[in-house]
C-alpha cells in the first residue's frame, strides 16, 4: 500500500529529472538542464566550465541509466524510476552522491560568479529555478542547503542534501 504522500514525493522527484516533462527521463533532460544553466549564467558551452557541466550531465545520465534503465532503451520510465532508481539509491546513497557530484560541482562553478569556491544562496536559488523548482521554494531550499548559515553553498552541502532528498526513506 503506497500512501498519497509517498506517491506525491516520488512524482516530484521524477519531475525534477524529467526536465522536459515528456514522461520519461533520458539524456536530453540532462543536456537541456545543462543548457538552461549556461544560458542563465551567461556561460558558453565551449569554455572549461561549460564543458565540465556537459560532461557532468552526461556522467549523471549514464549513472542513472546504469541504475534504473532496466530494459536498456535509453529511457527511464516512471515505473523504472520508482522500482529501480528510488530503491537502489535509497540502499546506496553514497553511490548516488558519486554519480551526481560532477554535475553538481560543475553547476555550482557556473553559478559562482566570484569564483571563491562556493555559490551564494541567491546564486544557488537561480540554479534551482533553472532545474524547475518554483520561485519561492527555490529560495527556501537554497537557504536550507546552506547548512552552516554562512551565506555560501558548498559542493559538499549540495551533494549531501541532494542525495538525502532522493534517498531518505518515506
Ligand atoms: Ca524527459
Ligand atoms: Ca527504460
Coordinates of N, CA and C in Angstrom, one line a residue, residues 63-155:
X63 N 25.1 7.3 -15.2 CA 25.0 6.7 -13.8 C 23.5 6.3 -13.5
X64 N 22.6 7.3 -13.8 CA 21.2 7.0 -13.6 C 20.7 5.9 -14.5
X65 N 21.1 5.9 -15.8 CA 20.7 4.8 -16.7 C 21.2 3.5 -16.2
X66 N 22.4 3.5 -15.7 CA 23.0 2.2 -15.2 C 22.2 1.7 -14.0
X67 N 21.7 2.5 -13.2 CA 20.9 2.1 -12.1 C 19.5 1.7 -12.4
X68 N 18.9 2.5 -13.3 CA 17.4 2.4 -13.4 C 16.9 1.9 -14.8
X69 N 17.7 2.1 -15.9 CA 17.1 1.7 -17.2 C 17.2 0.2 -17.4
X70 N 16.2 -0.5 -16.8 CA 16.3 -2.0 -16.8 C 16.2 -2.6 -18.2
X71 N 15.4 -2.0 -19.1 CA 15.3 -2.6 -20.4 C 16.2 -2.1 -21.4
X72 N 17.1 -1.1 -21.0 CA 18.2 -0.7 -21.8 C 17.7 0.1 -23.1
X73 N 16.6 0.8 -23.0 CA 16.1 1.5 -24.2 C 16.5 3.0 -24.1
X74 N 17.4 3.3 -23.2 CA 17.9 4.7 -23.0 C 16.8 5.7 -22.6
X75 N 15.8 5.1 -21.9 CA 14.8 5.9 -21.3 C 14.5 5.4 -19.9
X76 N 14.3 6.2 -18.9 CA 13.9 5.8 -17.6 C 12.4 6.2 -17.5
X77 N 11.6 5.2 -17.5 CA 10.2 5.4 -17.3 C 9.9 5.7 -15.8
X78 N 8.7 6.2 -15.5 CA 8.3 6.4 -14.2 C 8.4 5.1 -13.4
X79 N 7.9 4.0 -14.0 CA 8.0 2.7 -13.4 C 9.4 2.3 -13.0
X80 N 10.3 2.5 -14.0 CA 11.7 2.1 -13.8 C 12.3 3.0 -12.7
X81 N 11.9 4.3 -12.7 CA 12.3 5.2 -11.7 C 11.9 4.8 -10.3
X82 N 10.6 4.5 -10.1 CA 10.1 4.1 -8.8 C 10.7 2.8 -8.3
X83 N 10.7 1.8 -9.2 CA 11.1 0.4 -8.8 C 12.6 0.2 -8.9
X84 N 13.3 1.0 -9.7 CA 14.7 0.8 -9.9 C 15.5 1.9 -9.1
X85 N 15.3 3.1 -9.6 CA 16.2 4.2 -9.0 C 15.9 4.4 -7.5
X86 N 14.7 4.7 -7.2 CA 14.4 5.1 -5.8 C 14.9 4.1 -4.8
X87 N 14.6 2.8 -5.1 CA 15.0 1.8 -4.1 C 16.5 1.6 -4.1
X88 N 17.1 1.6 -5.3 CA 18.6 1.3 -5.3 C 19.4 2.5 -4.7
X89 N 18.9 3.7 -5.0 CA 19.5 4.9 -4.5 C 19.4 5.0 -2.9
X90 N 18.2 4.5 -2.5 CA 18.0 4.5 -1.0 C 18.9 3.5 -0.4
X91 N 19.1 2.4 -1.1 CA 20.0 1.4 -0.5 C 21.5 1.8 -0.5
X92 N 21.8 2.8 -1.4 CA 23.2 3.1 -1.6 C 23.3 4.6 -1.9
X93 N 23.1 5.5 -0.8 CA 23.1 6.9 -1.0 C 24.5 7.4 -1.5
X94 N 25.6 6.7 -1.1 CA 26.9 7.1 -1.5 C 27.1 7.0 -3.0
X95 N 26.5 6.0 -3.5 CA 26.7 5.8 -5.0 C 26.0 6.9 -5.7
X96 N 24.8 7.3 -5.2 CA 24.1 8.4 -5.8 C 24.9 9.7 -5.7
X97 N 25.5 10.0 -4.6 CA 26.3 11.2 -4.4 C 27.5 11.2 -5.4
X98 N 28.0 10.0 -5.6 CA 29.1 9.8 -6.6 C 28.7 10.1 -8.0
X99 N 27.6 9.7 -8.4 CA 27.2 9.9 -9.8 C 26.7 11.4 -10.1
X100 N 26.1 12.0 -9.0 CA 25.6 13.3 -9.1 C 26.7 14.4 -8.9
X101 N 27.8 14.1 -8.2 CA 28.8 15.0 -7.8 C 29.4 15.9 -9.0
X102 N 29.8 15.2 -10.1 CA 30.5 16.0 -11.1 C 29.5 17.1 -11.7
X103 N 28.2 16.7 -11.9 CA 27.3 17.7 -12.4 C 27.0 18.8 -11.4
X104 N 26.8 18.5 -10.1 CA 26.5 19.5 -9.1 C 27.7 20.4 -8.9
X105 N 28.9 19.8 -8.9 CA 30.1 20.6 -8.7 C 30.2 21.6 -9.9
X106 N 30.0 21.1 -11.1 CA 30.1 22.0 -12.3 C 29.0 23.1 -12.3
X107 N 27.8 22.7 -11.8 CA 26.7 23.7 -11.8 C 27.0 24.8 -10.8
X108 N 27.6 24.4 -9.6 CA 28.0 25.5 -8.6 C 29.1 26.3 -9.2
X109 N 30.0 25.7 -9.9 CA 31.1 26.5 -10.5 C 30.6 27.5 -11.5
X110 N 29.6 27.1 -12.3 CA 29.0 28.1 -13.3 C 28.3 29.2 -12.5
X111 N 27.6 28.9 -11.4 CA 26.9 29.9 -10.6 C 27.8 30.8 -9.8
X112 N 29.0 30.3 -9.5 CA 29.9 31.0 -8.5 C 30.6 32.2 -9.2
X113 N 29.9 33.3 -9.3 CA 30.4 34.4 -10.1 C 31.8 34.9 -9.7
X114 N 32.1 35.0 -8.4 CA 33.4 35.5 -8.0 C 34.4 34.4 -7.8
X115 N 34.0 33.1 -8.2 CA 34.9 32.0 -8.2 C 35.7 31.8 -6.8
X116 N 34.9 32.0 -5.7 CA 35.6 31.8 -4.4 C 35.4 30.4 -3.9
X117 N 34.8 29.5 -4.8 CA 34.7 28.1 -4.3 C 33.4 27.7 -3.8
X118 N 32.4 28.7 -3.7 CA 31.1 28.4 -3.3 C 30.1 29.3 -3.9
X119 N 28.9 28.9 -4.1 CA 27.9 29.8 -4.7 C 27.2 30.5 -3.5
X120 N 26.7 31.7 -3.7 CA 25.9 32.3 -2.7 C 24.5 31.7 -2.7
X121 N 23.8 31.9 -1.6 CA 22.4 31.4 -1.5 C 21.6 31.8 -2.7
X122 N 21.7 33.1 -3.1 CA 21.0 33.6 -4.2 C 21.4 32.9 -5.5
X123 N 22.7 32.7 -5.7 CA 23.1 32.0 -6.9 C 22.6 30.6 -6.9
X124 N 22.6 30.0 -5.8 CA 22.0 28.6 -5.7 C 20.5 28.6 -6.0
X125 N 19.8 29.6 -5.5 CA 18.4 29.6 -5.9 C 18.2 29.8 -7.4
X126 N 19.0 30.5 -8.1 CA 18.9 30.6 -9.5 C 19.2 29.3 -10.2
X127 N 20.1 28.5 -9.7 CA 20.4 27.2 -10.2 C 19.1 26.3 -10.0
X128 N 18.5 26.3 -8.8 CA 17.4 25.5 -8.5 C 16.2 25.9 -9.4
X129 N 16.0 27.2 -9.7 CA 14.9 27.6 -10.6 C 15.2 27.1 -12.0
X130 N 16.4 27.1 -12.4 CA 16.7 26.5 -13.8 C 16.4 25.1 -13.8
X131 N 16.5 24.4 -12.7 CA 16.2 22.9 -12.7 C 14.7 22.7 -12.4
X132 N 13.9 23.8 -12.4 CA 12.4 23.6 -12.4 C 11.8 23.7 -11.0
X133 N 12.6 24.1 -10.0 CA 12.0 24.3 -8.7 C 11.4 25.7 -8.7
X134 N 10.1 25.8 -8.3 CA 9.4 27.1 -8.3 C 10.0 28.1 -7.5
X135 N 9.8 29.4 -7.9 CA 10.5 30.6 -7.3 C 10.6 30.6 -5.7
X136 N 9.5 30.5 -5.0 CA 9.6 30.6 -3.6 C 10.3 29.4 -3.0
X137 N 10.0 28.3 -3.5 CA 10.6 27.0 -3.0 C 12.1 27.0 -3.2
X138 N 12.5 27.6 -4.4 CA 13.9 27.6 -4.7 C 14.7 28.4 -3.6
X139 N 14.1 29.6 -3.2 CA 14.7 30.4 -2.2 C 14.9 29.7 -0.9
X140 N 13.8 29.0 -0.5 CA 13.9 28.3 0.8 C 14.7 27.1 0.8
X141 N 14.7 26.4 -0.4 CA 15.6 25.2 -0.5 C 17.1 25.7 -0.5
X142 N 17.4 26.8 -1.2 CA 18.7 27.3 -1.2 C 19.2 27.7 0.2
X143 N 18.3 28.3 0.9 CA 18.7 28.8 2.3 C 18.9 27.5 3.1
X144 N 18.1 26.5 2.9 CA 18.3 25.3 3.7 C 19.6 24.5 3.4
X145 N 20.0 24.7 2.1 CA 21.2 24.0 1.7 C 22.4 24.6 2.4
X146 N 22.4 25.8 2.8 CA 23.5 26.5 3.5 C 23.5 26.0 4.9
X147 N 23.9 24.8 5.1 CA 23.8 24.2 6.4 C 24.4 25.0 7.6
X148 N 25.6 25.6 7.3 CA 26.2 26.3 8.4 C 25.9 27.8 8.4
X149 N 24.9 28.2 7.5 CA 24.4 29.6 7.6 C 25.4 30.7 7.4
X150 N 26.4 30.4 6.5 CA 27.4 31.5 6.3 C 27.1 32.2 4.9
X151 N 26.0 31.9 4.3 CA 25.6 32.6 3.1 C 26.2 32.0 1.9
X152 N 27.0 31.0 2.0 CA 27.6 30.3 0.9 C 27.2 28.8 0.9
X153 N 27.0 28.3 -0.4 CA 26.6 26.9 -0.5 C 27.8 26.2 -1.2
X154 N 28.3 25.2 -0.4 CA 29.5 24.5 -0.9 C 29.1 23.2 -1.6
X155 N 30.0 22.6 -2.3 CA 29.7 21.4 -3.1 C 29.3 20.3 -2.1

